[in-house]
Short mmCIF file of C-alpha atoms in Angstrom, two decimals:
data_model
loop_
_atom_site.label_atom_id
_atom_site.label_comp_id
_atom_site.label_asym_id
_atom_site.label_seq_id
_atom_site.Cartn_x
_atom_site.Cartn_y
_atom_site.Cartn_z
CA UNK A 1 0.00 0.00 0.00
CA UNK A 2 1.35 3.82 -0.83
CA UNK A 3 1.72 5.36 2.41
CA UNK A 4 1.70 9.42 1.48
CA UNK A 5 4.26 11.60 3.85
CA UNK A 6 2.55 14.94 3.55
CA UNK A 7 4.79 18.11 3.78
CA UNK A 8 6.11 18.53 7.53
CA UNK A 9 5.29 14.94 7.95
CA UNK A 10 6.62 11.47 9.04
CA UNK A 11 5.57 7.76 8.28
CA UNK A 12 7.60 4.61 9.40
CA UNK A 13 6.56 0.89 8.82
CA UNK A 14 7.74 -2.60 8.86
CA UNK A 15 5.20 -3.98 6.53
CA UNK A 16 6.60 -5.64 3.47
CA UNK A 17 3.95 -4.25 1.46
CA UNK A 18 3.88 -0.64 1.95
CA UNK A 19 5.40 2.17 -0.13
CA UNK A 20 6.19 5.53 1.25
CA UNK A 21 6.33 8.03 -0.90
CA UNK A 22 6.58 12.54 -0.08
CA UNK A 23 6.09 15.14 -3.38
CA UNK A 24 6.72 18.17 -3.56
CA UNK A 25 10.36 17.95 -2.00
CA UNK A 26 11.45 21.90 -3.03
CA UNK A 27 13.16 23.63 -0.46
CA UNK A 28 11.97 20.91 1.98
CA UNK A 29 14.29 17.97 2.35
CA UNK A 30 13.01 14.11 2.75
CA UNK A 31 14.85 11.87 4.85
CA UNK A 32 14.48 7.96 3.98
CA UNK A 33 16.08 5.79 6.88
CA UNK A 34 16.10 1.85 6.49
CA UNK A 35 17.43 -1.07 8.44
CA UNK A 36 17.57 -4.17 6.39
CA UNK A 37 17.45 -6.74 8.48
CA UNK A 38 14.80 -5.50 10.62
CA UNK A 39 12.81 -4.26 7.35
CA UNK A 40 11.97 -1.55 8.87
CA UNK A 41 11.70 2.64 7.01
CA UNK A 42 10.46 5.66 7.08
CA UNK A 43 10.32 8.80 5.48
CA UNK A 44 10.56 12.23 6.75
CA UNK A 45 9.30 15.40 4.98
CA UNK A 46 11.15 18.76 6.71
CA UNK A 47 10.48 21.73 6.34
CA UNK A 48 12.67 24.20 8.01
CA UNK A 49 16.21 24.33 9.72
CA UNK A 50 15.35 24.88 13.64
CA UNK A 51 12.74 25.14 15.98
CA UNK A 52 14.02 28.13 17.62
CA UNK A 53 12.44 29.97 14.67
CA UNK A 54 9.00 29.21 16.06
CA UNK A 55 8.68 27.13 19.42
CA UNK A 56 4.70 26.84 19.45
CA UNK A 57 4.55 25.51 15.98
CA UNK A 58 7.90 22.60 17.06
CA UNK A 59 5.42 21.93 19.88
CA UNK A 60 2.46 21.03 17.50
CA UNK A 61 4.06 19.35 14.98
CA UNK A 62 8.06 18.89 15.33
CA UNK A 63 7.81 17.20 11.97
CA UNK A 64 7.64 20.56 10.46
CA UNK A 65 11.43 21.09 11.60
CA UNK A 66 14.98 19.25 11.10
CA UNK A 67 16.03 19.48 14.71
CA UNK A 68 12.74 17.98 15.95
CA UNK A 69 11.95 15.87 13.03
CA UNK A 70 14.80 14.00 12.36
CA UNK A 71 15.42 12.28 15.69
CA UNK A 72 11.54 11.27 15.99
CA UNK A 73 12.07 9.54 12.67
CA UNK A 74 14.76 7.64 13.77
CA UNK A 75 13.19 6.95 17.30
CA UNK A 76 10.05 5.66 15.62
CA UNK A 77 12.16 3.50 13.59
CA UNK A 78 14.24 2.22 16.88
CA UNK A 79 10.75 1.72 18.10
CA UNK A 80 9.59 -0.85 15.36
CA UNK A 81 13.49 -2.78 15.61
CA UNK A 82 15.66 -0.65 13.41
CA UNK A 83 18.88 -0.51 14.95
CA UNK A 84 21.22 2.96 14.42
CA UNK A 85 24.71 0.69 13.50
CA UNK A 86 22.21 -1.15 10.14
CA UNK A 87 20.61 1.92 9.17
CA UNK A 88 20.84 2.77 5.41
CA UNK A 89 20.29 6.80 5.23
CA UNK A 90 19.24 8.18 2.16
CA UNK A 91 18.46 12.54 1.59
CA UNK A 92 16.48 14.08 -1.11
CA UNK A 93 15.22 17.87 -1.99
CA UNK A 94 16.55 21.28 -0.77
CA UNK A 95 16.19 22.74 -3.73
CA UNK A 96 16.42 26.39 -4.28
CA UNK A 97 12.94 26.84 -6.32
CA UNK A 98 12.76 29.99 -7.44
CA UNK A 99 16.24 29.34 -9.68
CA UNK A 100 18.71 30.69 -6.92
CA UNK A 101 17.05 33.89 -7.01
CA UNK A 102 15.44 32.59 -3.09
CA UNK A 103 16.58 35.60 -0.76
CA UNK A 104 16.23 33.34 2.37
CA UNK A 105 18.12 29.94 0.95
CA UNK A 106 15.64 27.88 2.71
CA UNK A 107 16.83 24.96 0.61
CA UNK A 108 20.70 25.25 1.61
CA UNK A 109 19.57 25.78 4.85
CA UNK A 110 17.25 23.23 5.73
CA UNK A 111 20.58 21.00 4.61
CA UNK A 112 23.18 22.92 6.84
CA UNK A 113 20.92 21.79 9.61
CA UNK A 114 20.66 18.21 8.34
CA UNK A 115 23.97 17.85 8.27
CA UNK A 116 25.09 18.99 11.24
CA UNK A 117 22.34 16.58 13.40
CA UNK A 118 24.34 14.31 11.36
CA UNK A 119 27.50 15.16 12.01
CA UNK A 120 26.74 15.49 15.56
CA UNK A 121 25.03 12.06 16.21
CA UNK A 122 27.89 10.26 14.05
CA UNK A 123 24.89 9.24 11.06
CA UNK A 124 26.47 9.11 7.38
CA UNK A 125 24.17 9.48 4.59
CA UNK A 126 24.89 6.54 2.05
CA UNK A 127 23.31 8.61 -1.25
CA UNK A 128 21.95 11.90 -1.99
CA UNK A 129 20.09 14.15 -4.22
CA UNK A 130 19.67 17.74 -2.70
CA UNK A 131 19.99 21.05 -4.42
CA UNK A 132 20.23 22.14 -8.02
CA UNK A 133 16.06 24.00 -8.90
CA UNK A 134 13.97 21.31 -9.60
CA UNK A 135 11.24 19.72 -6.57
CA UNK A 136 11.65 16.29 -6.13
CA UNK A 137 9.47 13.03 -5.25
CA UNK A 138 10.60 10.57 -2.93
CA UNK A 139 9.76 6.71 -2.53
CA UNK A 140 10.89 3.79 -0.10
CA UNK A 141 9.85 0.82 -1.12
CA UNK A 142 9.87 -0.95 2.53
CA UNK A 143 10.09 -4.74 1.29
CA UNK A 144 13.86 -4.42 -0.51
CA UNK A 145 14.96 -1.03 1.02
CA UNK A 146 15.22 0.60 -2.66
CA UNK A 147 15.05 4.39 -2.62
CA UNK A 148 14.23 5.92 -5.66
CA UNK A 149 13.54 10.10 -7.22
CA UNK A 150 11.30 11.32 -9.23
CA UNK A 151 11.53 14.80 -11.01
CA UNK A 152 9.15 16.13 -13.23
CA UNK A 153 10.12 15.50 -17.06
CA UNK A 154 12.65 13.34 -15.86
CA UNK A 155 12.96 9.14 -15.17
CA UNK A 156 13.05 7.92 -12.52
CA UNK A 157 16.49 7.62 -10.41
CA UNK A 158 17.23 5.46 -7.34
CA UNK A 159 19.30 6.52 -4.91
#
C-alpha cells in the first residue's frame, strides 16, 4: 500500500507491502532511513532548519522542523526494531525553487541543519540528491529497502 508523507510529515513501517512516498520535495528535504534486516523505514518530509524559529509551531508538529523531526524519525524507527549501527540513510530535496534567485536559501539551509544533526550524532548518509532547482518526489519501497527520485520530465532515479 502507498503510504503518502505529507509536507512537515513522518511515516515509518515494517510492513513488506507498503510504499512511502513525499512530493513536492522543493526547499523541503526528505529523509528515507532503512534497516535491512529488521525491514523496517520511514520517510521524513522537513520543512525548516530549527525550531528556535518558532517554538509553538515545534510543539504542535516537530515534523515541520529538522532538529525535531529527524530524531523522531529515527526513534520511531528504533521503536519498530531498526537498529542505528544497520541503518541505510538516504536525503532528497533542498532545492532552491525559485532558480537561486530565493533571498532566504531555505533549501541550503534546511541542509546545513541536516547535516550537522548528522555530524553530531555520528549518522552518514549513504546517497543523496539535494539542491540544483527542480522539486523532487521521494519513494521507499519498505520490502527491498530501494530508494528511488522522481523529477518532473525526468525518469526515474534510485538513490
Amino acid at each position: 500500500m502507498q503510504l503518502v508523507v505529507g509536507v512537515a510529515d513522518l511515516k515509518v513501517s515494517n510492513q513488506a507491502t507498503d510504499v512511502l512516498v513525499t512530493h513536492a520535495l522543493g526547499s523541503c528535504i526528505g529523509v528515507a532511513i532503512y534497516d535491512p534486516v529488521a525491514k523496517v523505514g520511514g520517510i521524513l518530509h522537513y520543512m525548516l532548519p530549527e525550531s528556535g524559529l518558532d517554538p509553538r509551531k515545534a510543539q504542535e508538529n516537530p515534523f515541520m522542523f529538522a532538529d525535531t523531526g529527524i530524531p523522531r524519525l529515527f526513534r520511531e524507527c528504533y521503536q519498530l526494531g531498526a537498529q542505528k549501527q544497520r541503518l541505510r540513510v538516504k536525503v532528497a530535496g533542498g532545492s532552491q525553487v525559485l532558480g537561486g534567485q530565493e533571498h532566504f536559501q531555505i533549501g541550503r539551509r534546511n541542509y546545513a541543519a541536516l547535516r550537522k544533526i548528522f555530524l553530531k550524532n555520528n549518522v552518514l548518509v549513504d546517497t543523496e540528491d539535494v539542491g540544483g532547482v527542480n522539486a523532487r518526489t521521494l519513494f521507499l519501497e519498505v520490502a527491498t529497502g530501494k530508494v528511488w527520485v522522481r523529477i518532473f520530465g525526468q525518469n526515474n532515479r534510485e538513490l
